[in-house]
Short mmCIF file of C-alpha atoms in Angstrom, two decimals:
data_model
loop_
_atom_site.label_atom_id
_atom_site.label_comp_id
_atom_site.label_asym_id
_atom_site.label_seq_id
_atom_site.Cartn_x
_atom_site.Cartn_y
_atom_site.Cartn_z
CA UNK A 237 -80.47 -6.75 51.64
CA UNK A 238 -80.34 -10.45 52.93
CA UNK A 239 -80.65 -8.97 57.05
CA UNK A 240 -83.62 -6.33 55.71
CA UNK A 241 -85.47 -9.42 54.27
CA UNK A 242 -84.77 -11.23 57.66
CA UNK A 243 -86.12 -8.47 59.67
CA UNK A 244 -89.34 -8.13 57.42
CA UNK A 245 -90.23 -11.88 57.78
CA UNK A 246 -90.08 -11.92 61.62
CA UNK A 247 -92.45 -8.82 61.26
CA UNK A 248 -94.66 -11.27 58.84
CA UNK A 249 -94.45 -8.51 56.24
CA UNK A 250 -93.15 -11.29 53.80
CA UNK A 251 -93.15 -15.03 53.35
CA UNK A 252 -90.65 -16.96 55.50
CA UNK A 253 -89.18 -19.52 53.33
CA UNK A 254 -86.66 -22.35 54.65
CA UNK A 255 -83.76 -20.44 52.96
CA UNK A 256 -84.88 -17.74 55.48
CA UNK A 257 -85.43 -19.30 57.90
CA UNK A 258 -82.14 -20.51 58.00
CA UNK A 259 -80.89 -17.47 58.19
CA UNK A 260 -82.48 -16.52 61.17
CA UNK A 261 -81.57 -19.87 63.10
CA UNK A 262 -77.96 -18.43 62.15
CA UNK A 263 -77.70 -15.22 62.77
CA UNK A 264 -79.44 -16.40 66.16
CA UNK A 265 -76.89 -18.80 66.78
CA UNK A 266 -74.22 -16.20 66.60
CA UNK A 267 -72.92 -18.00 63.42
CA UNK A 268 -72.72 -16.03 59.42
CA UNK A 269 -75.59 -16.71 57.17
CA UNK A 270 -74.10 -18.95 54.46
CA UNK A 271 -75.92 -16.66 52.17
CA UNK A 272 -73.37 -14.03 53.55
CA UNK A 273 -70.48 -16.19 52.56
CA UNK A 274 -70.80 -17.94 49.75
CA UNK A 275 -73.27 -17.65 46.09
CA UNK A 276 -75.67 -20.06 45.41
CA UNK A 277 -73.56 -21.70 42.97
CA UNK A 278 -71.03 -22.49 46.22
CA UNK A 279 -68.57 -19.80 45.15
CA UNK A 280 -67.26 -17.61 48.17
CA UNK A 281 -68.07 -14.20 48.28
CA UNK A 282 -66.80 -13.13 51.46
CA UNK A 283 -64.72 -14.27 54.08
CA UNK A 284 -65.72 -17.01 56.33
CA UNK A 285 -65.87 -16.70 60.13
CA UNK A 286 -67.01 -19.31 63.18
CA UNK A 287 -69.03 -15.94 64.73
CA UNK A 288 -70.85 -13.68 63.53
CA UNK A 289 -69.20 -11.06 65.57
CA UNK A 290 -65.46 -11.89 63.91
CA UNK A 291 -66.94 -11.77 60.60
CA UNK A 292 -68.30 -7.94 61.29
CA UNK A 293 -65.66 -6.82 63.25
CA UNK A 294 -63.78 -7.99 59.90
CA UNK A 295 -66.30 -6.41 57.83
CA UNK A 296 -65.77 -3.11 59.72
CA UNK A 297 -61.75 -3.23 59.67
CA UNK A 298 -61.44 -4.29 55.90
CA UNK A 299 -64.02 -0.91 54.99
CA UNK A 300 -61.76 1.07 56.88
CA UNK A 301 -58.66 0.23 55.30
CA UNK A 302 -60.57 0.78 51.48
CA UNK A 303 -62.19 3.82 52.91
CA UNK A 304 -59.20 4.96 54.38
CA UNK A 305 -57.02 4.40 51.13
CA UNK A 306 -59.73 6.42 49.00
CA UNK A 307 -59.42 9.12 51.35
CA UNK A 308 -56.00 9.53 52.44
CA UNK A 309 -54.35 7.67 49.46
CA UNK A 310 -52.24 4.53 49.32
CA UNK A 311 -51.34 3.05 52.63
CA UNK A 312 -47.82 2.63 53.53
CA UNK A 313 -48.59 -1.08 54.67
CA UNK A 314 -51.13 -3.27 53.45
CA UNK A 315 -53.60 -5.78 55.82
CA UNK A 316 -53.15 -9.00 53.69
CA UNK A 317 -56.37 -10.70 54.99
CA UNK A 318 -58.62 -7.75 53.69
CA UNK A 319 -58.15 -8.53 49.83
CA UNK A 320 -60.72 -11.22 48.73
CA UNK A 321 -58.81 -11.65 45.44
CA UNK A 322 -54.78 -11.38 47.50
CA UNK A 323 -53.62 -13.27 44.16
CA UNK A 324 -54.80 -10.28 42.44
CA UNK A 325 -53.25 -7.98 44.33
CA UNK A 326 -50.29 -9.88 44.07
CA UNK A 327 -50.04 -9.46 40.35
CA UNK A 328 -51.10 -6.21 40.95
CA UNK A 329 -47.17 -5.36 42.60
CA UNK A 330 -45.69 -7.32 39.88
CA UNK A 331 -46.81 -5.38 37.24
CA UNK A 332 -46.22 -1.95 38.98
CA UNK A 333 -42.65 -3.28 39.46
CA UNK A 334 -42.66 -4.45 35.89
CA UNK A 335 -43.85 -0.66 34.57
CA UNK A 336 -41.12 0.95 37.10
CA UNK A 337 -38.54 -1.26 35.15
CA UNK A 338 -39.63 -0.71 31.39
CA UNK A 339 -36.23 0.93 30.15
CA UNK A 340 -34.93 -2.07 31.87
CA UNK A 341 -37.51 -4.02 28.71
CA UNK A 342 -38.24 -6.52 31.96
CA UNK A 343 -41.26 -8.56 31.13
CA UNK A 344 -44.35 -9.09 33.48
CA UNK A 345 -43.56 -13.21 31.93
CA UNK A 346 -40.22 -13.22 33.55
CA UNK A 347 -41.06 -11.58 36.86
CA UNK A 348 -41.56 -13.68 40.09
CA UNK A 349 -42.34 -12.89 43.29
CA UNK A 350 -39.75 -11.65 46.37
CA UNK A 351 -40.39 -11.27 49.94
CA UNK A 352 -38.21 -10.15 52.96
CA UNK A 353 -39.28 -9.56 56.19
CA UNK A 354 -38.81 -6.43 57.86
CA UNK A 355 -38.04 -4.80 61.08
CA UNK A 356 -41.10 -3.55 61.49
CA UNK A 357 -43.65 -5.23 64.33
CA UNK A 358 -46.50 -3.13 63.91
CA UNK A 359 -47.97 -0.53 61.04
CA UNK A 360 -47.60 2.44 62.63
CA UNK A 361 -44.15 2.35 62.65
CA UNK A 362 -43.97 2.61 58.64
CA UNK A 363 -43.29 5.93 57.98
CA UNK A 364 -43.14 5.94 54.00
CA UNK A 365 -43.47 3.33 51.40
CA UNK A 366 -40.77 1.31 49.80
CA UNK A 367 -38.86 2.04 46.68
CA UNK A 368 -40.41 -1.17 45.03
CA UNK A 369 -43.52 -3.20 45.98
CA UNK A 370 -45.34 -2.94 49.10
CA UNK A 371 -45.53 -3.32 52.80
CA UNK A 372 -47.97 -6.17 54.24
CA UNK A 373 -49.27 -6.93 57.45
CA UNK A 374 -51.23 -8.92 59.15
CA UNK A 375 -49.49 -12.36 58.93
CA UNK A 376 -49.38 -15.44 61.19
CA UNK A 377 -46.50 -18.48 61.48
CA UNK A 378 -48.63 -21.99 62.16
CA UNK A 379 -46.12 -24.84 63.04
CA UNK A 380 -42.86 -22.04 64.45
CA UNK A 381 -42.09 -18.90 65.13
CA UNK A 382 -39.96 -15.82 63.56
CA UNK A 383 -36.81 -13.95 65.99
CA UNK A 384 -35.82 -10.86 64.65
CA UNK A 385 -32.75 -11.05 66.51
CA UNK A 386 -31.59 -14.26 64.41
CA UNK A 387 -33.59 -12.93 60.94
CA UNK A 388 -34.27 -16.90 60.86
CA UNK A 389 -37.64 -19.03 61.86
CA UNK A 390 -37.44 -20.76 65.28
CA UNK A 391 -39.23 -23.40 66.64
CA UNK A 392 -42.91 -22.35 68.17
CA UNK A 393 -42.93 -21.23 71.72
CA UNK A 394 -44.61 -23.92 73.87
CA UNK A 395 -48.54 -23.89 74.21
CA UNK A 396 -48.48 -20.67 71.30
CA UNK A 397 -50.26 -21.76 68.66
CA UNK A 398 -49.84 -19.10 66.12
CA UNK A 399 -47.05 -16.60 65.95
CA UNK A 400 -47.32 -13.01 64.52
CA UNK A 401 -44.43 -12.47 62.27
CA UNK A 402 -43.34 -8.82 61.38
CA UNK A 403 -44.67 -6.68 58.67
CA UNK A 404 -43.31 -8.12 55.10
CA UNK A 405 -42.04 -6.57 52.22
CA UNK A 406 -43.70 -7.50 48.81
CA UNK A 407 -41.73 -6.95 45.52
CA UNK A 408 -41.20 -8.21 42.02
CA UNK A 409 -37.58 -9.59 40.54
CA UNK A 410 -36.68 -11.58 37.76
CA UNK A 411 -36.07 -14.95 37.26
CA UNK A 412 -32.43 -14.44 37.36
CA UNK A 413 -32.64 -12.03 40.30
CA UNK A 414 -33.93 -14.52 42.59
CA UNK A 415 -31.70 -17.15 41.49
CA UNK A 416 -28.92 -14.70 42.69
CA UNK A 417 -30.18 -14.40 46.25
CA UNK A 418 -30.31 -17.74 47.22
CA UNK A 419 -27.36 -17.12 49.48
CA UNK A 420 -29.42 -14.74 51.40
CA UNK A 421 -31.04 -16.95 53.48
CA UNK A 422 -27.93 -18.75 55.34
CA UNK A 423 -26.08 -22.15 54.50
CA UNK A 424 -29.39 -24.19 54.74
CA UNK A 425 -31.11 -22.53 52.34
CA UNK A 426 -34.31 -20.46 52.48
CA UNK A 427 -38.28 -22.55 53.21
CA UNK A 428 -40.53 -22.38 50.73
CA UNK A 429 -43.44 -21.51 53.18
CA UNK A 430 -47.33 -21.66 51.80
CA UNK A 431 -49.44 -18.97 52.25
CA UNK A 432 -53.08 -19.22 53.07
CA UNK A 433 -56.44 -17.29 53.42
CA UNK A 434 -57.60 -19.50 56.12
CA UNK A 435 -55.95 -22.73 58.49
CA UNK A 436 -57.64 -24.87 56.82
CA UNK A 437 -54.78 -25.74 54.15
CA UNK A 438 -56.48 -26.32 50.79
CA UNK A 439 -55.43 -25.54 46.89
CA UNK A 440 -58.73 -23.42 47.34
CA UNK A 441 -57.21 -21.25 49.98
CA UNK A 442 -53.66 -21.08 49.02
CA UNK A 443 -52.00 -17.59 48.36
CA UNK A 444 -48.40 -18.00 47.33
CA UNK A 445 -45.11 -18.71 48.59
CA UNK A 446 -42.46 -17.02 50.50
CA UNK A 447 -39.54 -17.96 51.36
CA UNK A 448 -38.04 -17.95 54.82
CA UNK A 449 -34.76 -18.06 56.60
CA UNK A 450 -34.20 -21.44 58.10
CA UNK A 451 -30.33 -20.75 59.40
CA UNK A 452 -30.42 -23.30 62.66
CA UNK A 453 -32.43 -26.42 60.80
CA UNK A 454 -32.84 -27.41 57.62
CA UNK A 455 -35.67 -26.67 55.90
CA UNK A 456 -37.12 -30.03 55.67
CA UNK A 457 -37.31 -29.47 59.37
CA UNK A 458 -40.34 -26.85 58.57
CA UNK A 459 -41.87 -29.08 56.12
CA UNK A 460 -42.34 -31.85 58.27
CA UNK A 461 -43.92 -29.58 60.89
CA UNK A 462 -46.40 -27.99 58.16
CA UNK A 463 -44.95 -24.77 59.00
CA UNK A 464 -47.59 -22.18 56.85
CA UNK A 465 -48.28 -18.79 57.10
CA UNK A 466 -51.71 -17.85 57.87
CA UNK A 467 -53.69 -14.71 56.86
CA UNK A 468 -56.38 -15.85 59.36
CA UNK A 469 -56.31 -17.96 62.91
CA UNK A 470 -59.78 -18.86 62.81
#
């Protein structure tokens, strides 16, 4: 609606006001209308971009994977930057788990999230879905780098700012569950890694937590490097 109104003021078929005109000088400037991004109370509506051309080429990418899930049904990994609300979807798993479980009388209260990361590098090799919780993708390390080959993080490869880690999977345990797999994650313990939306590293934009393998270094190692994990680079 915003671009049709754009279009009709540089025709003069309606009055150019300075919101408008703003919106012009942006869209001119390569850059995303802030009208596009955010309400006029400040509250983000849609995903913010330095281009104009990353924030359609997103555009374009997350209708695909919605149109693609209407049509084909559920996909068998998820693209983690394409959910506005990702805390949402989130509790979205943990309650699915918590149904699957209902003999079990496990409570949505008691459930926590639990992540692993797979051996899968790209979506296409996912062939089916898991038992429990989902498959996501579409994840960047800030600060080091994953090895498959050690299942444990690694320290960034020189002049590489971001690493891609492999596709995750996304379940629901209990409390007591994940006290149990502490020892999973070798004699240093596992890092609590953030999660956010964007690299800018506010409360605003953070997602969750997952915990990584840290098997060579402790984890404070991580922490003092500001290791995260990024949905977006830019």
């Amino acid at each position: 609606f915003s671009l049709t109104f754009m279009m009709q003021a540089i025709r003069g078929e309606v009055t150019i006001t300075a919101a408008v005109q703003d919106a012009i000088n942006q869209v001119y400037d390569a850059r995303v209308p802030r009208t596009w991004t955010h309400s006029p109370g400040g509250d983000e509506i849609s995903w913010i971009c330095p281009t104009l051309g990353l924030w359609y080429s997103g555009l374009v990418a997350r209708d695909d994977q919605l149109a693609k899930w209407l049509r084909e049904g559920r996909p068998h990994s998820f693209w983690m930057t394409a959910f506005f609300n990702a805390q949402g979807f989130l509790t979205a798993v943990q309650q699915e788990v918590t149904r699957a479980h209902a003999r079990d009388k496990w409570a949505l209260d008691n459930m926590v999230v639990h992540t692993e990361i797979t051996e899968f590098d790209e979506p296409s090799q996912v062939r089916s879905v898991p038992k429990e919780g989902v498959y996501a993708h579409g994840l960047f390390l800030d600060g080091a780098a994953y090895s498959k080959a050690e299942a444990s993080l690694i320290e960034s490869t020189p002049k590489v700012l971001f690493a891609a880690i492999p596709l995750m999977m996304i379940t629901a345990v209990t409390k007591a569950q994940k006290k149990s797999m502490q020892g999973d994650y070798g004699p240093n313990g596992p890092y609590d890694c953030p999660v956010y939306k964007y690299p800018a590293r506010t409360g605003r934009y953070f997602i969750f937590e997952v915990q990584l393998p840290s098997r060579d270094k402790p984890p404070l190692h991580y922490t003092l490097r500001g290791t995260a994990l990024l949905c977006a680079t830019e």
